[in-house]
Coordinates of C-alpha atoms and ligand atoms in Angstrom, one line a residue:
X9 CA -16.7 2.5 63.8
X10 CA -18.8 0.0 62.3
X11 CA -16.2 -3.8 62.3
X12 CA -16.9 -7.1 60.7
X13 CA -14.3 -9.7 62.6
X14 CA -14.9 -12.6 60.8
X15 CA -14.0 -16.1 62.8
X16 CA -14.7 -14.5 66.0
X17 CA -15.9 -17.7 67.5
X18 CA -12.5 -19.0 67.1
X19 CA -9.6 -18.7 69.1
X20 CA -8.0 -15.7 68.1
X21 CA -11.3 -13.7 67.0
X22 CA -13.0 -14.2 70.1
X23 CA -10.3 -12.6 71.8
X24 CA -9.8 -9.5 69.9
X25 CA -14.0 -9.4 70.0
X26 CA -13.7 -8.9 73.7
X27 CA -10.7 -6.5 72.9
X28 CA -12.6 -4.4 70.9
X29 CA -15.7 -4.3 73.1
X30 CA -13.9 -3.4 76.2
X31 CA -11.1 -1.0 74.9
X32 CA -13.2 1.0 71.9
X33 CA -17.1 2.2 73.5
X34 CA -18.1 3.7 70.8
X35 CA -17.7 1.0 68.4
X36 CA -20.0 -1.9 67.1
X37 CA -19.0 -5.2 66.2
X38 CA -20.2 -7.8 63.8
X39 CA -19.3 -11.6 63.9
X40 CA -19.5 -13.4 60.9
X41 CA -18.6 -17.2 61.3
X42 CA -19.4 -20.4 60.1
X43 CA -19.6 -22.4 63.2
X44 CA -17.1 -24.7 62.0
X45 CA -15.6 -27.5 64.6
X46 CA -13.2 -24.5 65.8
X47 CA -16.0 -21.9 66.2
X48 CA -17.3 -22.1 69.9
X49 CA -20.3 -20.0 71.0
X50 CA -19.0 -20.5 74.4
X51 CA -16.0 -18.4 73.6
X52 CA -18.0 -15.0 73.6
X53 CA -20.7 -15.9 76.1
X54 CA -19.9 -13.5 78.3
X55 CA -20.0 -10.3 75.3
X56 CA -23.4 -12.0 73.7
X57 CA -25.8 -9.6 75.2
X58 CA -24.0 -7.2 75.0
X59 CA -25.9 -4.5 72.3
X60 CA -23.1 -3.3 70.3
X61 CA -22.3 -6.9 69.6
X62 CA -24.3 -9.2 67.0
X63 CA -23.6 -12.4 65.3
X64 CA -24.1 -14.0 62.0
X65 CA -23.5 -17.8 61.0
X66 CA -21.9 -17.6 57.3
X67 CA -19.3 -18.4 55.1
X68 CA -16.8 -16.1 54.3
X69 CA -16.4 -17.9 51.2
X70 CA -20.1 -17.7 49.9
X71 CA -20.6 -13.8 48.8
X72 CA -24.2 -13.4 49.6
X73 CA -23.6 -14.5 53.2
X74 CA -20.6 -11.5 53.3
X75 CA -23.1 -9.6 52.0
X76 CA -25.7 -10.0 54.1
X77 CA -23.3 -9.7 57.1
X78 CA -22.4 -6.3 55.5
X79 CA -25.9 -5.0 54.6
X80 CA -25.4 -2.1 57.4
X81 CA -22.6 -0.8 55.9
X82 CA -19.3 -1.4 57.3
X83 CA -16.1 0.6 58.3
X84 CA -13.8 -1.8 58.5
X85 CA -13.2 -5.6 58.4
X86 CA -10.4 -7.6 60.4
X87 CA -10.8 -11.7 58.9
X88 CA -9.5 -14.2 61.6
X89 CA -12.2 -17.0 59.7
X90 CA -9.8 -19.8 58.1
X91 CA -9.0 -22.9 58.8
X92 CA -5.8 -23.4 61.1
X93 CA -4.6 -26.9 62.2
X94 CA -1.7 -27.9 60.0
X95 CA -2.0 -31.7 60.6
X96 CA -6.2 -31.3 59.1
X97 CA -5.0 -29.9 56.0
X98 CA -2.3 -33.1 55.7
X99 CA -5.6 -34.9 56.4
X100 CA -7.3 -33.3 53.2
X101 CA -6.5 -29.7 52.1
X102 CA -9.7 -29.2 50.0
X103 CA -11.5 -26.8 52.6
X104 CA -8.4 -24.7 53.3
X105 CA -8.0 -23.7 49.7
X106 CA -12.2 -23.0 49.8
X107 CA -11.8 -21.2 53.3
X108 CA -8.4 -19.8 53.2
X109 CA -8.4 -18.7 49.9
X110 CA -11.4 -18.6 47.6
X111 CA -12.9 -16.7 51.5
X112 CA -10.4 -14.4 51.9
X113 CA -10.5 -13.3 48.4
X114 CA -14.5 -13.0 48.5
X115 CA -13.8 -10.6 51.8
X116 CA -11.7 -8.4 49.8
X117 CA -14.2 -8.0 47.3
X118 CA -16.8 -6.9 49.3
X119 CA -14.6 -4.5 50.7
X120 CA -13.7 -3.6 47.6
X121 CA -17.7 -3.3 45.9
X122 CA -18.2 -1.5 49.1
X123 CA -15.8 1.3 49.1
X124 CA -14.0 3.1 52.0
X125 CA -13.5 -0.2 54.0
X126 CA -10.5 -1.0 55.5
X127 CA -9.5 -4.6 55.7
X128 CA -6.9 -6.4 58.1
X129 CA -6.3 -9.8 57.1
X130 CA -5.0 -11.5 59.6
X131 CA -2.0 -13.9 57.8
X132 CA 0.8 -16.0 59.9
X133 CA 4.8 -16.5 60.0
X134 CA 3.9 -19.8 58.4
X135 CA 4.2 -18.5 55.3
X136 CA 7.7 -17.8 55.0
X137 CA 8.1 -21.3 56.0
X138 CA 11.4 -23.0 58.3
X139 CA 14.7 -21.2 59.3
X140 CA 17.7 -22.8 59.9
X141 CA 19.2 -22.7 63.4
X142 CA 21.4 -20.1 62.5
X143 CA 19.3 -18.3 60.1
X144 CA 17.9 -14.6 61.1
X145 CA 14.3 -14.3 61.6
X146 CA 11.8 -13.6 59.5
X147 CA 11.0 -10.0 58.4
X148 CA 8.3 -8.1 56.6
X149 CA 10.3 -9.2 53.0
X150 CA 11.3 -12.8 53.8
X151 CA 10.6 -15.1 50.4
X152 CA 7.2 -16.6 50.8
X153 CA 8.0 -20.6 51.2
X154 CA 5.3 -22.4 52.6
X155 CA 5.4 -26.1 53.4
X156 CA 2.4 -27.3 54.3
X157 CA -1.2 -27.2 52.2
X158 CA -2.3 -25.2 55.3
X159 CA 0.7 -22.1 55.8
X160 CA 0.5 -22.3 51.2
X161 CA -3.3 -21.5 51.1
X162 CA -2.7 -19.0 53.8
X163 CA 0.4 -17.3 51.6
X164 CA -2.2 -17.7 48.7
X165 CA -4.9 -15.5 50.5
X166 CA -1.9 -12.9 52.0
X167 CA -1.0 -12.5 48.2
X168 CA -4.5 -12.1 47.1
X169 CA -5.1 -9.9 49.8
X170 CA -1.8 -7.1 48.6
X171 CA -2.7 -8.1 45.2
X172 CA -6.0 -6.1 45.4
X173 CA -4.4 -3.5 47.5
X174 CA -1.9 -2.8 44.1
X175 CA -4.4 -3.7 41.9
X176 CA -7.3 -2.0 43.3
X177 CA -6.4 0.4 45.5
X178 CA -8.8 -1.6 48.1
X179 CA -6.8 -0.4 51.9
X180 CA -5.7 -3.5 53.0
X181 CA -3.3 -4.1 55.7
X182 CA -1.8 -7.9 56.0
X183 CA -0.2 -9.2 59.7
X184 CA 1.9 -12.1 60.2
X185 CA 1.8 -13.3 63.5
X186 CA 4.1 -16.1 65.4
X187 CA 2.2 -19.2 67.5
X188 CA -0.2 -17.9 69.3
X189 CA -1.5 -19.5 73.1
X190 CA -3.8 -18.3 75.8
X191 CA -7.5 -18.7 76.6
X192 CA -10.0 -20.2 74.4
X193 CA -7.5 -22.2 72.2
X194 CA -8.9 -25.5 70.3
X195 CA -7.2 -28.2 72.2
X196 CA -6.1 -29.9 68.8
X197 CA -3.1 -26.9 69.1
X198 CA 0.7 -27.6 71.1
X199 CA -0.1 -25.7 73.9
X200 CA -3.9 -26.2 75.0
X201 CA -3.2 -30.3 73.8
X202 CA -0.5 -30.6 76.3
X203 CA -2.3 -28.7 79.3
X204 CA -5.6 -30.6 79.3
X205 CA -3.9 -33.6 78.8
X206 CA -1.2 -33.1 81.6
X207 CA -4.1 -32.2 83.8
X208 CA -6.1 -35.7 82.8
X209 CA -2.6 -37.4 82.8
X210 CA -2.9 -39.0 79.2
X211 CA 0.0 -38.9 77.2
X212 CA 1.7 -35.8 75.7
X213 CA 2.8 -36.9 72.1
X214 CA 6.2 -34.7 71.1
X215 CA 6.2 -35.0 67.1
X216 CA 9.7 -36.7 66.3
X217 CA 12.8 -35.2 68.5
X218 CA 10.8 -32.4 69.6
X219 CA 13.5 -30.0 68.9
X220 CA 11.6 -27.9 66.6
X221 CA 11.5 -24.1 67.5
X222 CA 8.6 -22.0 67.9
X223 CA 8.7 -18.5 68.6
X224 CA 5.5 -17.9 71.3
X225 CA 3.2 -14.8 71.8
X226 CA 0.3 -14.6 73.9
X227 CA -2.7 -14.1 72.3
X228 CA -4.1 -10.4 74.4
X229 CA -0.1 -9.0 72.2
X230 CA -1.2 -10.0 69.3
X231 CA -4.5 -8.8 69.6
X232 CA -3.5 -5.6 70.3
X233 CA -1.1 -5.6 67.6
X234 CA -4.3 -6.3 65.3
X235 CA -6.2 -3.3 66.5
X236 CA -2.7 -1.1 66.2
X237 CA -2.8 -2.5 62.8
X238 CA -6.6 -1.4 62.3
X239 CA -6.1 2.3 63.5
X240 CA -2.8 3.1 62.4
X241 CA -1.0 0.9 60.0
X242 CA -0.5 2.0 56.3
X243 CA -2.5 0.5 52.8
X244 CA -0.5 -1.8 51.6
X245 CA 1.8 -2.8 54.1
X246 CA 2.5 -6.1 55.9
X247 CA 3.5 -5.9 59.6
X248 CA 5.0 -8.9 61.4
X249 CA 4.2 -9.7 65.0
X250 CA 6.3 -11.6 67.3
X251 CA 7.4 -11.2 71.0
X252 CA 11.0 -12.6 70.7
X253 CA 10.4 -15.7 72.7
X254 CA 11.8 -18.8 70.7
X255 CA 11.5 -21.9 72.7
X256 CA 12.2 -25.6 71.6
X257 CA 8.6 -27.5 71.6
X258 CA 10.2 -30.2 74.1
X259 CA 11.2 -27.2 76.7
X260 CA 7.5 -26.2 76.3
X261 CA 5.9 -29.6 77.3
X262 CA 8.4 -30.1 80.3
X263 CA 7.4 -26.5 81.2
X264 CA 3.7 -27.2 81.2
X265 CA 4.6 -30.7 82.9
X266 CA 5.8 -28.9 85.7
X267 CA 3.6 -26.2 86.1
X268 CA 0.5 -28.7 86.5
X269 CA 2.6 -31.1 88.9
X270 CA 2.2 -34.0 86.3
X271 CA 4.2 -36.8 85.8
X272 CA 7.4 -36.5 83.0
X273 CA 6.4 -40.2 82.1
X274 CA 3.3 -38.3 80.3
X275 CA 5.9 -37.4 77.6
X276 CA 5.5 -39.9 74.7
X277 CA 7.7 -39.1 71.4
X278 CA 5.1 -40.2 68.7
X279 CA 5.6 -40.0 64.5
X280 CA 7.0 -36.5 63.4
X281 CA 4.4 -34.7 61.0
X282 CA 5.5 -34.6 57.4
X283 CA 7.8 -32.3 56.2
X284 CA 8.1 -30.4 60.1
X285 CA 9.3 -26.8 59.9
X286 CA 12.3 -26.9 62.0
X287 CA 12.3 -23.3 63.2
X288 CA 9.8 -20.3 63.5
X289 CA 11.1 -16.7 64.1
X290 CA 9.9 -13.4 63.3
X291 CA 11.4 -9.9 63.7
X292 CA 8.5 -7.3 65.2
X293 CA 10.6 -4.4 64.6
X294 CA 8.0 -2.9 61.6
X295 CA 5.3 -3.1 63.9
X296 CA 6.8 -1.8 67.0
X297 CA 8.6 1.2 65.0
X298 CA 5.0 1.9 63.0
X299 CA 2.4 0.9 65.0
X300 CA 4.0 2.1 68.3
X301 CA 2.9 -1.6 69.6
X302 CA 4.7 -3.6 71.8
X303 CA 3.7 -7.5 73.5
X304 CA 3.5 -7.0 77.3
X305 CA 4.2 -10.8 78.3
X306 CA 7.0 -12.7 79.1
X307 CA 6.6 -16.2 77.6
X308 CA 7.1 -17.7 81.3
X309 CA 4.8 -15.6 82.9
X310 CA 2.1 -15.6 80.1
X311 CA 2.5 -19.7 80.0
X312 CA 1.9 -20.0 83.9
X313 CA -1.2 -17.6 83.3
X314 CA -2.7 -19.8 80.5
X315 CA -2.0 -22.8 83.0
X316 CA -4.0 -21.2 85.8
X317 CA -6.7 -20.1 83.2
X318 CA -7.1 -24.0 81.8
X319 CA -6.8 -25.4 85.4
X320 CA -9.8 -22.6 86.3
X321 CA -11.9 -23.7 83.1
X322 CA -12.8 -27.1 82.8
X323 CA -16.0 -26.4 82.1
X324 CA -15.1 -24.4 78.8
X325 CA -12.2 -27.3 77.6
X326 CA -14.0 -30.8 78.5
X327 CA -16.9 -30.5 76.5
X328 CA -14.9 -29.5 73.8
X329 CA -12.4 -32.4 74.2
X330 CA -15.4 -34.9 74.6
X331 CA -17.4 -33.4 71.5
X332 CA -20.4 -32.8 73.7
X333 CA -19.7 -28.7 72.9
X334 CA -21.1 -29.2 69.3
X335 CA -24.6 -30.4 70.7
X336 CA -24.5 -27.3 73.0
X337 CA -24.0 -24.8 70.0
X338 CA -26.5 -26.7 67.6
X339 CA -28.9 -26.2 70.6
X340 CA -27.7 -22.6 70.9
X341 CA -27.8 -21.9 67.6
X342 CA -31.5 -23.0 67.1
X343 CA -32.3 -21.4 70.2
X344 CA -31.3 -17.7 68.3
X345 CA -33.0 -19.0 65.1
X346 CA -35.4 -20.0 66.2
Ligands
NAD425 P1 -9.4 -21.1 65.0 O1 -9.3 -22.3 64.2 O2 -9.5 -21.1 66.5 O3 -10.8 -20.3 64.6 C1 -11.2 -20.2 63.2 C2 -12.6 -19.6 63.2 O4 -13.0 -19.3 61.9 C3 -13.6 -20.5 63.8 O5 -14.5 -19.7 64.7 C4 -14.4 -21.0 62.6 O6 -15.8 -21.3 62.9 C5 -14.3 -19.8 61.7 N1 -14.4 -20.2 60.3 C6 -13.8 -21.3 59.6 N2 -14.2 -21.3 58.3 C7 -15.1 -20.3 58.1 C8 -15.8 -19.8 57.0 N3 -15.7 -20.4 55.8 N4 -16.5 -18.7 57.2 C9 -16.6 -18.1 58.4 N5 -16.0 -18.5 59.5 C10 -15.2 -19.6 59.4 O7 -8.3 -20.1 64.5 P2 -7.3 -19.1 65.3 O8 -6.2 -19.9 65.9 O9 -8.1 -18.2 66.1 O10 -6.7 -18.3 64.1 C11 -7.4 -17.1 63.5 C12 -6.6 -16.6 62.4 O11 -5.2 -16.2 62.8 C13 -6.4 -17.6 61.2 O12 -6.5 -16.8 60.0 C14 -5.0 -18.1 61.4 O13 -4.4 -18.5 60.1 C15 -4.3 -16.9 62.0 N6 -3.1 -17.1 62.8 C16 -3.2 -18.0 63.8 C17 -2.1 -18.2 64.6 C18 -2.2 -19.2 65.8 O14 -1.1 -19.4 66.4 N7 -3.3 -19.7 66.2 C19 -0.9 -17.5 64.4 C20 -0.8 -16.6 63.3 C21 -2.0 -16.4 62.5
TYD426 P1 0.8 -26.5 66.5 O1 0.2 -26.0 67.7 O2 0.0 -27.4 65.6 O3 1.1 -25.1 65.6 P2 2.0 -25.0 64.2 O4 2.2 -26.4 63.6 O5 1.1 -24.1 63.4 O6 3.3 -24.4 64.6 O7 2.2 -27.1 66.8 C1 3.2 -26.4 67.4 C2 4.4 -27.3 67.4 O8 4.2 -28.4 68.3 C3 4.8 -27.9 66.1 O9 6.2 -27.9 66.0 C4 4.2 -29.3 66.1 C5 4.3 -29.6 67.6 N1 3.3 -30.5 68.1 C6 3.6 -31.7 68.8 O10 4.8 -32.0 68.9 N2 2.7 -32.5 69.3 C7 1.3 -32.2 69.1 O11 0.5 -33.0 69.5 C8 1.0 -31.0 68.4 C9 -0.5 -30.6 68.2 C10 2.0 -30.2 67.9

């Protein structure tokens, strides 16, 4: 098995690049990724000499760098590369519809041009948009109703994506994942932002009441959900991954509070973000019937771990916090171009 993962600098990529390496011997990977402020070298330097591993800085949204990450041929290609942060694309959405979309669309027609190439595009629950407190949660054929400019170009590319599964007969398979936590996480996220900063006692902003629901899986599930996806899920089909464990955001930062031993004065309600799903929820029940998957965490015990892993790896977070991280990658990068 020849796999493009593109975004595997990122959080989630970098993870299921390390999956892959260890769980699959026989197979090679290829990481295509921009680099962007969310792509860390440091995330796979302990994979990078690894010989069935190579890298490629591109843009998933310019077709001659897909195709020169592709000139080797290809069996299959799982796309993590997007960008994530739904307060950026409040910022300015302009690069999420370039990335998110106009990328994703220019992945599926490589695959396409290519022929015989599978592709998982990794999608999110954020597309279905809020529930209600009462409502059920989400399955595979909840309405799409995105809120924000980032979870409505990410229901864009998951519609492109099927569309040229129907149209084209290109195998695609589409996953929609809950909130993701766990090693290597940009700490601009919930759960990484409130660690680090609980550990250099600064203030832990809550976004309005902080009563919104999220519905948490570690990142190792959904990663193995993904290559469950790869191997056995059907062209065509969406599968939804989740690990049942709703939790109100304020229960999450007093958790983390009292897992580091910091001070509950930390907690500072700030502004709420515009237009703030209330509620995330998703029912796994395709996948785990399907795919024969099933998460392995506990929220509680998978929280405490990702404590203990942040607490362990300063020196992975506080150059990224302090920006210094971007000079090591330049100097990294020009090293292997040179
Ligand atoms: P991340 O922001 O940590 O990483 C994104 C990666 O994509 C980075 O390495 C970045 O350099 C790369 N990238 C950005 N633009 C690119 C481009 N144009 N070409 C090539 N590479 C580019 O993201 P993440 O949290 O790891 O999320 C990965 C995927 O999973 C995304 O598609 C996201 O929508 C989806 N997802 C995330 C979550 C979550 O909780 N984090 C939940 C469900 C789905
Ligand atoms: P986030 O990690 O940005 O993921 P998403 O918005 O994609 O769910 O945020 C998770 C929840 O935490 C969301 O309800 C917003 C809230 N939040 C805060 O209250 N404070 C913060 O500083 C951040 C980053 C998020």
């Amino acid at each position: 098995m020849r796999l493009l993962v593109t975004g595997g600098m990122g959080f989630i990529g970098s993870n299921f690049v390390r999956l892959v390496l260890r769980e699959r011997p026989s197979w090679t990977v290829i990481n295509l990724d921009l680099l962007t402020y969310a792509g860390n070298p440091a995330n796979l330097a302990d994979v990078e000499r690894e010989p069935r591993y190579s890298f490629v800085r591109g843009d998933i949204a310019n077709a001659a760098d897909v195709r020169r990450a592709l000139v080797a041929g290809c069996d299959a290609i799982v796309n993590f590369a997007a960008e994530t942060h739904v307060d950026r694309s409040i910022e300015s959405s302009e690069i999420f519809l370039r990335t998110n979309v106009v990328g994703t669309t220019t992945l599926v027609e490589a695959a396409r041009a290519l022929g015989r190439c599978r592709v998982v595009h990794v999608s999110t629950d954020e597309v279905y948009g809020a529930l209600g407190p009462d409502d059920p949660p989400f399955t595979e054929t909840s309405r799409f109703a995105p809120t924000s400019p980032y979870a409505a170009t990410k229901g864009a590319a998951d519609l492109l994506a099927l569309a040229y599964a129907r149209t084209f007969g290109t195998d695609v398979v589409v996953t929609r994942c809950s909130n993701n936590y766990g090693p290597y996480q940009f700490p601009e996220k919930l759960v990484p932002l409130m660690i680090t900063n609980a550990i250099e006692g600064k203030r832990l902003p809550v976004y309005g009441d902080g009563l919104q629901v999220r519905d948490w899986i570690h990142v190792e599930d959904h990663c193995t959900g993904l290559l469950a996806a790869l191997e056995h899920g059907r062209a065509g089909q969406e599968y939804n991954f989740g690990a049942r464990a709703e939790r109100i955001n304020l229960d999450v930062v007093r958790r983390i509070v009292g897992l580091i031993g910091a001070s509950p004065d930390l907690v500072a309600h700030v502004a709420d973000r515009p237009a703030h799903d209330r509620r995330y929820a998703v029912l796994p029940d395709k996948a785990e019937r399907e795919l024969g998957w099933r998460p392995r965490r506990s929220f509680d015990e998978g929280l405490a771990e990702t404590v203990r892993w942040y607490v362990g790896n300063e020196r992975w977070w506080r150059p990224v916090k302090d920006g210094s991280y971007r000079d090591f990658y330049r100097r990294w990068y020009e090293e292997r171009t040179a």
